[in-house]
Structure formats: structure tokens, C-alpha cells
GROMACS .gro file of N, CA and C in nm:
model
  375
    1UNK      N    1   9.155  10.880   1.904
    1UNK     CA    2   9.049  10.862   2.002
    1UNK      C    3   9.029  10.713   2.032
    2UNK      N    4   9.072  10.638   1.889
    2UNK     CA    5   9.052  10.484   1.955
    2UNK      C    6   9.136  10.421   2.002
    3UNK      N    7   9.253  10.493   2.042
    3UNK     CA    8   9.357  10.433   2.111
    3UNK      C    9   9.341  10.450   2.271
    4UNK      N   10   9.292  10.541   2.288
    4UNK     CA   11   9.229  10.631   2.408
    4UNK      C   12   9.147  10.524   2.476
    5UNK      N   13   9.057  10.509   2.401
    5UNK     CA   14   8.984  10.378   2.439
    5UNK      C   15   9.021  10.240   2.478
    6UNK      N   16   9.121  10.192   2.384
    6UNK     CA   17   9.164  10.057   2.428
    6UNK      C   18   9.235  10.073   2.559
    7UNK      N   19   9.309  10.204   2.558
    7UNK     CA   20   9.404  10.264   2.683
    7UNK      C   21   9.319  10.225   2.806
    8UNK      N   22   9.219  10.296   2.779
    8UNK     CA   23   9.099  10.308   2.947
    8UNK      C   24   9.019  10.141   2.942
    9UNK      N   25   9.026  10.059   2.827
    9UNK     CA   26   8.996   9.920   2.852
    9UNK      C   27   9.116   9.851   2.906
   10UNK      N   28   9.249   9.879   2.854
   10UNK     CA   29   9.361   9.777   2.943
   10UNK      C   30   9.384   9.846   3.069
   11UNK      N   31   9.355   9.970   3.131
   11UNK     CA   32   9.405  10.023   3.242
   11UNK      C   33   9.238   9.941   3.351
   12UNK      N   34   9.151   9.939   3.330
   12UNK     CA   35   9.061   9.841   3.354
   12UNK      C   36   9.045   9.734   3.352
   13UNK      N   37   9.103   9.624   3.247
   13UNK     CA   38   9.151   9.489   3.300
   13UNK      C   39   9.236   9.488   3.381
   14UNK      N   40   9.343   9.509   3.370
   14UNK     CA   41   9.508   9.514   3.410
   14UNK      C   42   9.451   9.535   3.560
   15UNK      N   43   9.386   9.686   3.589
   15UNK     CA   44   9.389   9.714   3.698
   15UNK      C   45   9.264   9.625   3.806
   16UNK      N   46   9.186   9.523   3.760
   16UNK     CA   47   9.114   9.432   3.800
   16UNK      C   48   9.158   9.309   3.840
   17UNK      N   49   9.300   9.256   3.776
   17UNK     CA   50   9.336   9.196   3.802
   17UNK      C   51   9.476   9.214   3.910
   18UNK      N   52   9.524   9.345   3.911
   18UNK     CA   53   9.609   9.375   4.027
   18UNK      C   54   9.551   9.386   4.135
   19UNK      N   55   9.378   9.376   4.148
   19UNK     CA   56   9.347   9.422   4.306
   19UNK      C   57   9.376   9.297   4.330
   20UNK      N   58   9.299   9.193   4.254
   20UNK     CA   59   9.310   9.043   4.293
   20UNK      C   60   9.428   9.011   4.341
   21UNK      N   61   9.515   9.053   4.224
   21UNK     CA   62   9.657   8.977   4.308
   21UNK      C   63   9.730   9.103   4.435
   22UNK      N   64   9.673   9.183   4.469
   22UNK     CA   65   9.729   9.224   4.601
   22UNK      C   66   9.689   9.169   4.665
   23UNK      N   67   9.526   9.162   4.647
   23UNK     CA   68   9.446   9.107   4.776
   23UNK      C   69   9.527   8.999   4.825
   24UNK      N   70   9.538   8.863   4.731
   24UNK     CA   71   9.614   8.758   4.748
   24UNK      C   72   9.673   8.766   4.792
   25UNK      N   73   9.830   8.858   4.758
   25UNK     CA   74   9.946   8.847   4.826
   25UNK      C   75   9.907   8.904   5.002
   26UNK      N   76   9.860   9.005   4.974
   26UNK     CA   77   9.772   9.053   5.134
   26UNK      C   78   9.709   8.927   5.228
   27UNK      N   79   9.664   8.861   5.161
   27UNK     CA   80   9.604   8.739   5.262
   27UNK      C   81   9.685   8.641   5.270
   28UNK      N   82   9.803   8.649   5.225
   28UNK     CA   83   9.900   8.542   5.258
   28UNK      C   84  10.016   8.614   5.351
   29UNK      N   85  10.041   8.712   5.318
   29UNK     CA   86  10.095   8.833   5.438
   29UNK      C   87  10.061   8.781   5.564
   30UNK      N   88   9.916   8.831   5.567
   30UNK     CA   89   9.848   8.880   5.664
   30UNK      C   90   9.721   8.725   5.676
   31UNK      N   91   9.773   8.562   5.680
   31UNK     CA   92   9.704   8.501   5.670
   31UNK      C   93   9.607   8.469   5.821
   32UNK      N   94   9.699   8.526   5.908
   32UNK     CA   95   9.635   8.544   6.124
   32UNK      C   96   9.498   8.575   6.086
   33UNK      N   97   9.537   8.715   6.010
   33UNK     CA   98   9.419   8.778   6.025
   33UNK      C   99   9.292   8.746   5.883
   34UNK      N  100   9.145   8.778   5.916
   34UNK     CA  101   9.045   8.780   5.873
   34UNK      C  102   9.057   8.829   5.715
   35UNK      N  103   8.935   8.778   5.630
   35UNK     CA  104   8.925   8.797   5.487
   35UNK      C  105   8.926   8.982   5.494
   36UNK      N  106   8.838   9.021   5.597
   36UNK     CA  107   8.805   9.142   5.570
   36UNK      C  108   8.909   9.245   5.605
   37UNK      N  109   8.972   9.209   5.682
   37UNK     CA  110   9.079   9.245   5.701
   37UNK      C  111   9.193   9.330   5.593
   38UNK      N  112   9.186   9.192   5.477
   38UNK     CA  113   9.265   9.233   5.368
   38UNK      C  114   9.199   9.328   5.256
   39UNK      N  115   9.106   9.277   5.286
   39UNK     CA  116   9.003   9.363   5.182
   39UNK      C  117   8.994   9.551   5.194
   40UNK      N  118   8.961   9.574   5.314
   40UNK     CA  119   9.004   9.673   5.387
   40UNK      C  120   9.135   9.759   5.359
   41UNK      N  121   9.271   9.674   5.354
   41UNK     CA  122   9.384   9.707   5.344
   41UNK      C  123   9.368   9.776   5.165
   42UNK      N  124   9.310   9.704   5.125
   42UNK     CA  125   9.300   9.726   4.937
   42UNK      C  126   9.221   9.809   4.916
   43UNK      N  127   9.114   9.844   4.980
   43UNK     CA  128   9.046   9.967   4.983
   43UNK      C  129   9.087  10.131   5.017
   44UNK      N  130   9.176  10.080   5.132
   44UNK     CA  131   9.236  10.230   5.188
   44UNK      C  132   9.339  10.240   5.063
   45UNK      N  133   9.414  10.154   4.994
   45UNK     CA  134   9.506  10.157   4.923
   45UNK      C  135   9.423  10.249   4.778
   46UNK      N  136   9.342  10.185   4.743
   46UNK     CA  137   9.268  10.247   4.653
   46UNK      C  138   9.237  10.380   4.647
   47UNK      N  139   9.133  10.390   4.816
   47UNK     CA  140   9.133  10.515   4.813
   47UNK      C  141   9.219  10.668   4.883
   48UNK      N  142   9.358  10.590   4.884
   48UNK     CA  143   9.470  10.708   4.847
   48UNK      C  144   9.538  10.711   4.693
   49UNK      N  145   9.515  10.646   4.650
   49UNK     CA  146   9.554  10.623   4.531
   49UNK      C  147   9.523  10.702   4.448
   50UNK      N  148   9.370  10.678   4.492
   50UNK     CA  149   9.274  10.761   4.379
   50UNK      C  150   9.257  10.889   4.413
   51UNK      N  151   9.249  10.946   4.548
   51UNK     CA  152   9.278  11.081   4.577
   51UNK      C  153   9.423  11.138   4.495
   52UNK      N  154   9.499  11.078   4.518
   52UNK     CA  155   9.646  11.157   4.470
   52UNK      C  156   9.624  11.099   4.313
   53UNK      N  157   9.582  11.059   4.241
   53UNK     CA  158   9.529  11.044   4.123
   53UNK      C  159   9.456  11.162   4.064
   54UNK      N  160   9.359  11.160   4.098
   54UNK     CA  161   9.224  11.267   4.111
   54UNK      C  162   9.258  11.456   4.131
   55UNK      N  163   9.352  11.438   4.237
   55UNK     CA  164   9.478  11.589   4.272
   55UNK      C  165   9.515  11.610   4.118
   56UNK      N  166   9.620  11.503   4.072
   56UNK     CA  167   9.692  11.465   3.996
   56UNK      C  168   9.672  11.585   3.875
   57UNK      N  169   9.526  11.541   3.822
   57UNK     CA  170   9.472  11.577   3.699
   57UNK      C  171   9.378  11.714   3.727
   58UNK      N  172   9.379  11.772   3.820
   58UNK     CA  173   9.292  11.882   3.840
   58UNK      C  174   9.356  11.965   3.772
   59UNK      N  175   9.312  12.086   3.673
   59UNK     CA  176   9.373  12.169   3.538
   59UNK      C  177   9.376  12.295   3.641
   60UNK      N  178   9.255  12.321   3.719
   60UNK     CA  179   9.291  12.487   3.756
   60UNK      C  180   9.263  12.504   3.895
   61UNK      N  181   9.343  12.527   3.990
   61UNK     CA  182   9.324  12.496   4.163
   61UNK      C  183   9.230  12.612   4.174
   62UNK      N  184   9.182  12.729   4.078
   62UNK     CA  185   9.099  12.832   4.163
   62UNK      C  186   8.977  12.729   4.138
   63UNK      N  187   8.918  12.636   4.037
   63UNK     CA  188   8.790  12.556   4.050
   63UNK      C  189   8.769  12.486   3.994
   64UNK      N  190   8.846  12.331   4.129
   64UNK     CA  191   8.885  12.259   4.090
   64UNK      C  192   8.812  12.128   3.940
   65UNK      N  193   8.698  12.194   3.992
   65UNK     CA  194   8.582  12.099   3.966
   65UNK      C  195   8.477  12.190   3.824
   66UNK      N  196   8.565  12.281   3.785
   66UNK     CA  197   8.511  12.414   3.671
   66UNK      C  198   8.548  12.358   3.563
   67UNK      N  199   8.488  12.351   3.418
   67UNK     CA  200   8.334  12.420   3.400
   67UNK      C  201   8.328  12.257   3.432
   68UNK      N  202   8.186  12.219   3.462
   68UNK     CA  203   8.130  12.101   3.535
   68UNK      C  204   8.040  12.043   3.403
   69UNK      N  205   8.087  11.943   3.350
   69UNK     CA  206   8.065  11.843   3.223
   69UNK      C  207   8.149  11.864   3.121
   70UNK      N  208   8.250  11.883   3.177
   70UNK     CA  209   8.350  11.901   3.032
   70UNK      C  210   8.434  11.769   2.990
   71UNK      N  211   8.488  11.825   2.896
   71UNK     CA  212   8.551  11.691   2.832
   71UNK      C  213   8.627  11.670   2.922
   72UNK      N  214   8.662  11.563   2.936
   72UNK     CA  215   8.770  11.511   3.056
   72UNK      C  216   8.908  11.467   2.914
   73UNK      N  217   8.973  11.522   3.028
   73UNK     CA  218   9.155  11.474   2.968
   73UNK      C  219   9.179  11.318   2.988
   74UNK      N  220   9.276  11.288   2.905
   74UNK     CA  221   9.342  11.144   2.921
   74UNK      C  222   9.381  11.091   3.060
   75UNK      N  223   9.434  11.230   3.126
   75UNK     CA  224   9.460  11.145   3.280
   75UNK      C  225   9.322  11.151   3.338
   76UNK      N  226   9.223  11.203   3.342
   76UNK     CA  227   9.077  11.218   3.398
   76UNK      C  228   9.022  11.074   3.369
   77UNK      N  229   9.018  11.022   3.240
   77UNK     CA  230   8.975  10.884   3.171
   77UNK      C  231   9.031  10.816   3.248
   78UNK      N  232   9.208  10.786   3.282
   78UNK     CA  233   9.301  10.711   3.317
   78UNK      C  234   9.215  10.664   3.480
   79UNK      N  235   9.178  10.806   3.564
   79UNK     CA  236   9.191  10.798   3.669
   79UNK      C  237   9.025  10.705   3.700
   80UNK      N  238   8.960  10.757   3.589
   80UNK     CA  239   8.778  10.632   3.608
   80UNK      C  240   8.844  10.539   3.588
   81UNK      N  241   8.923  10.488   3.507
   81UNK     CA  242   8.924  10.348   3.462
   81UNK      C  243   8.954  10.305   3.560
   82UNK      N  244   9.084  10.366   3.646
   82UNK     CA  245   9.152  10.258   3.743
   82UNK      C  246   9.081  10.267   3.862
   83UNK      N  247   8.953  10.347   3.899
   83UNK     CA  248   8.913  10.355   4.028
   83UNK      C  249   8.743  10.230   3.967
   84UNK      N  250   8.695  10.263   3.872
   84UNK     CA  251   8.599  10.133   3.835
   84UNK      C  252   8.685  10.035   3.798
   85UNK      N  253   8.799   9.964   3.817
   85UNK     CA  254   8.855   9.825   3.826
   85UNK      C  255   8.869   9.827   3.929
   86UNK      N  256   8.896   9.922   4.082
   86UNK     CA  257   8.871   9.884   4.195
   86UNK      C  258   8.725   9.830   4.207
   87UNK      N  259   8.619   9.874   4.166
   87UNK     CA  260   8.439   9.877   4.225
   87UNK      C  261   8.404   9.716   4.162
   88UNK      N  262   8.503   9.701   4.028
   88UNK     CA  263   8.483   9.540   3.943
   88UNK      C  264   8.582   9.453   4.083
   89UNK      N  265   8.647   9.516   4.071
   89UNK     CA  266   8.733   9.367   4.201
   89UNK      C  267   8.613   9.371   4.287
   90UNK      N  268   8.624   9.459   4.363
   90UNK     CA  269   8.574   9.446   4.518
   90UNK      C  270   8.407   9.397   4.491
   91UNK      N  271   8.331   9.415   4.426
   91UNK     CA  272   8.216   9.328   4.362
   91UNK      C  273   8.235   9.225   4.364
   92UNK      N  274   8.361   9.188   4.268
   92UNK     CA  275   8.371   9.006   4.291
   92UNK      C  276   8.383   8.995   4.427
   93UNK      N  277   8.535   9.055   4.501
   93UNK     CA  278   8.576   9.002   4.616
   93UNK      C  279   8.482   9.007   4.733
   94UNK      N  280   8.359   9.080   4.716
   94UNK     CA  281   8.231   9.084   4.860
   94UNK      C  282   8.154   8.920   4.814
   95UNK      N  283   8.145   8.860   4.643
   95UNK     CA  284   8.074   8.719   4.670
   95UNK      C  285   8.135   8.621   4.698
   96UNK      N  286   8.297   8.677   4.766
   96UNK     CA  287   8.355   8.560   4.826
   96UNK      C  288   8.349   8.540   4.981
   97UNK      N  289   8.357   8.663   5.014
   97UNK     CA  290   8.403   8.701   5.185
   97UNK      C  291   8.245   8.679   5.242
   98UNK      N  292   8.217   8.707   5.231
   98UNK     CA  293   8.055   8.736   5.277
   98UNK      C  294   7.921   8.725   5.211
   99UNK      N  295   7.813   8.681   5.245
   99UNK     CA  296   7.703   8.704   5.172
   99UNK      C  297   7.668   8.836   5.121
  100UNK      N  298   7.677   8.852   4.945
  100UNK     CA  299   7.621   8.945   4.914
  100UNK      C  300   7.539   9.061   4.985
  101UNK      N  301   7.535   9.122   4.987
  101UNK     CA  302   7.435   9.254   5.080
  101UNK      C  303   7.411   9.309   4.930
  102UNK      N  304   7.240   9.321   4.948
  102UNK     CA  305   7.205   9.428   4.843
  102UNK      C  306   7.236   9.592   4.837
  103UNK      N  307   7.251   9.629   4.935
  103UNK     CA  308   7.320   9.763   4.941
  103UNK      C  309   7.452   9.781   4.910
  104UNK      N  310   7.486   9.719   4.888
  104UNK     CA  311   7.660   9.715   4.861
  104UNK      C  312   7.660   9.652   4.726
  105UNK      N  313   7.584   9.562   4.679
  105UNK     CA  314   7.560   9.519   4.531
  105UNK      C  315   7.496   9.631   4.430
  106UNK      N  316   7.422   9.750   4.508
  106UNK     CA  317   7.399   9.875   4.454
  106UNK      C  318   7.471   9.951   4.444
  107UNK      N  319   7.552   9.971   4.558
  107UNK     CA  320   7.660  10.084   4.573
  107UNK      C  321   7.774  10.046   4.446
  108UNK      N  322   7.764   9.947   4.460
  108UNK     CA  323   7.916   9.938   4.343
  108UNK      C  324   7.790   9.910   4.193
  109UNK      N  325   7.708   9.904   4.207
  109UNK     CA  326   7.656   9.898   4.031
  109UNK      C  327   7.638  10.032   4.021
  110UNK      N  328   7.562  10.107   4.109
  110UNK     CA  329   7.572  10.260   4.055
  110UNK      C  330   7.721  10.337   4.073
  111UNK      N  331   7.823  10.324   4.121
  111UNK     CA  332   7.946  10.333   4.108
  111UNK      C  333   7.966  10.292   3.980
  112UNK      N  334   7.984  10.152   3.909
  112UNK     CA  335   8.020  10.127   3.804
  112UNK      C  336   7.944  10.191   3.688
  113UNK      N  337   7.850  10.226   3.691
  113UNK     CA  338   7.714  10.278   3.570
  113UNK      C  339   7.792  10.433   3.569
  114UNK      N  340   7.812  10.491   3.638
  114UNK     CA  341   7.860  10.647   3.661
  114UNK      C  342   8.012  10.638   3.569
  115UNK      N  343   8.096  10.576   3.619
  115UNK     CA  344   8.216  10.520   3.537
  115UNK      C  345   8.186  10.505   3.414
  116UNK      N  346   8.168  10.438   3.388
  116UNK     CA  347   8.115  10.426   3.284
  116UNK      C  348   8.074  10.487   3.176
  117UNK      N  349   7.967  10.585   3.223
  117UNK     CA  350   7.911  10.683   3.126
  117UNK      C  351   8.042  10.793   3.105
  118UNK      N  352   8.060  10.792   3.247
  118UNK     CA  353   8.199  10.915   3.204
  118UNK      C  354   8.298  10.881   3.136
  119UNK      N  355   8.355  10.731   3.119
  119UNK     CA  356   8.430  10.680   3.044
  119UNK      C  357   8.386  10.727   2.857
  120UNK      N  358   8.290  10.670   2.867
  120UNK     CA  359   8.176  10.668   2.709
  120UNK      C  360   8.170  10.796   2.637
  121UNK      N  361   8.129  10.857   2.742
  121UNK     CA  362   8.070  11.003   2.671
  121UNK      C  363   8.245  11.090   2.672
  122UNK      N  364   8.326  11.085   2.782
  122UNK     CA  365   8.435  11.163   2.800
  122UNK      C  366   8.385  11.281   2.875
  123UNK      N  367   8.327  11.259   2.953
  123UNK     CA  368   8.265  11.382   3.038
  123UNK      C  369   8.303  11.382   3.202
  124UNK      N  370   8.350  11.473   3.266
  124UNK     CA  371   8.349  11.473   3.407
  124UNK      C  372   8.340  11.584   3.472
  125UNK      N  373   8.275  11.558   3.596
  125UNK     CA  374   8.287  11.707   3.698
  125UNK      C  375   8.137  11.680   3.714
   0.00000   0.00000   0.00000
């Protein structure tokens, strides 16, 4: 179980520091265009990622989402970790591009708090 753990802590660094360096390589790509621009690009990336992630690990297609608080599997853990190291990048990357917005400084803390617990406890659905 405590390997499990360090697992879903390096798939959470690791994966915090790959948004950064896409973003990067993305804004040097794509330097014509705007910060938000790239940011954008790393988001849609994310969120196909995490859909075909999320598919990935579903145990029974009659429901998908059945019984609802159960222990979550290793790929279930795998798949919070790497979608809250997207919500940790893009947190940093909004106090660069733009002035903070408190609604969006919420959206990703209660995003990250939810992660979290499901990480902790091993619970999802």
C-alpha cells in the first residue's frame, strides 16, 4: 500500500512538471500566437487524456460508475494523480498569463481538495 502511494506522489510530480514543459515547448512552437493560446492547447490535451484514461479503468460497462464510494483500483489512483498535476500546473500557469481570477483560484482548489481526498482515503465514484 506504501508503494501505491509514493506511485500516485511521483505520477503527480512528474506529471506537474510535464505540463510545464509542454506548455514551454508549445509556446515556442507556437511563439505568433498568445500565452492563452498554449495554455488551451494543454488543456484540451489533458482533457482527452483523461477521458481515455478514465474509459481506461472503468471495471463494468453495465455501471460504469457502480457501487459509488468504492475502493478505487491502482489505475483509478493513477488516473487522480495525473489529472490533479494538471489542476497544480494550470494554477501556477493562470499566475503567470493573467491576473488571478478568484473563480478559477476556486475552481482548481476545490478540484484539487476532491483529488485529494480520493487519493487519501482510496475512494471513487
Amino acid at each position: 500500500m506504501e508503494e501505491d502511494y509514493i506511485r500516485v506522489i511521483n505520477i503527480t510530480v512528474f506529471g506537474v512538471i510535464s505540463w510545464g514543459l509542454i506548455f514551454i515547448l508549445l509556446c515556442r512552437i507556437f511563439s505568433n500566437y498568445s500565452f492563452d493560446f498554449s495554455t488551451r492547447i494543454v488543456s484540451a490535451l489533458h482533457a482527452t487524456v483523461a477521458v481515455i484514461l478514465a474509459t481506461l479503468t472503468i471495471q463494468d460497462w453495465s455501471c460504469p460508475v457502480c457501487p459509488t464510494a468504492s475502493t478505487s483500483t491502482i489505475q483509478q489512483m493513477e488516473t487522480m494523480a495525473f489529472s490533479l498535476s494538471y489542476m497544480i500546473y494550470d494554477l501556477i500557469c493562470s499566475h503567470f498569463g493573467q491576473v488571478l481570477s478568484i473563480d478559477n483560484a476556486v475552481h482548481h482548489s476545490i478540484c484539487m481538495l476532491g483529488f485529494v481526498a480520493g487519493l487519501c482515503y482510496w475512494v471513487s465514484g
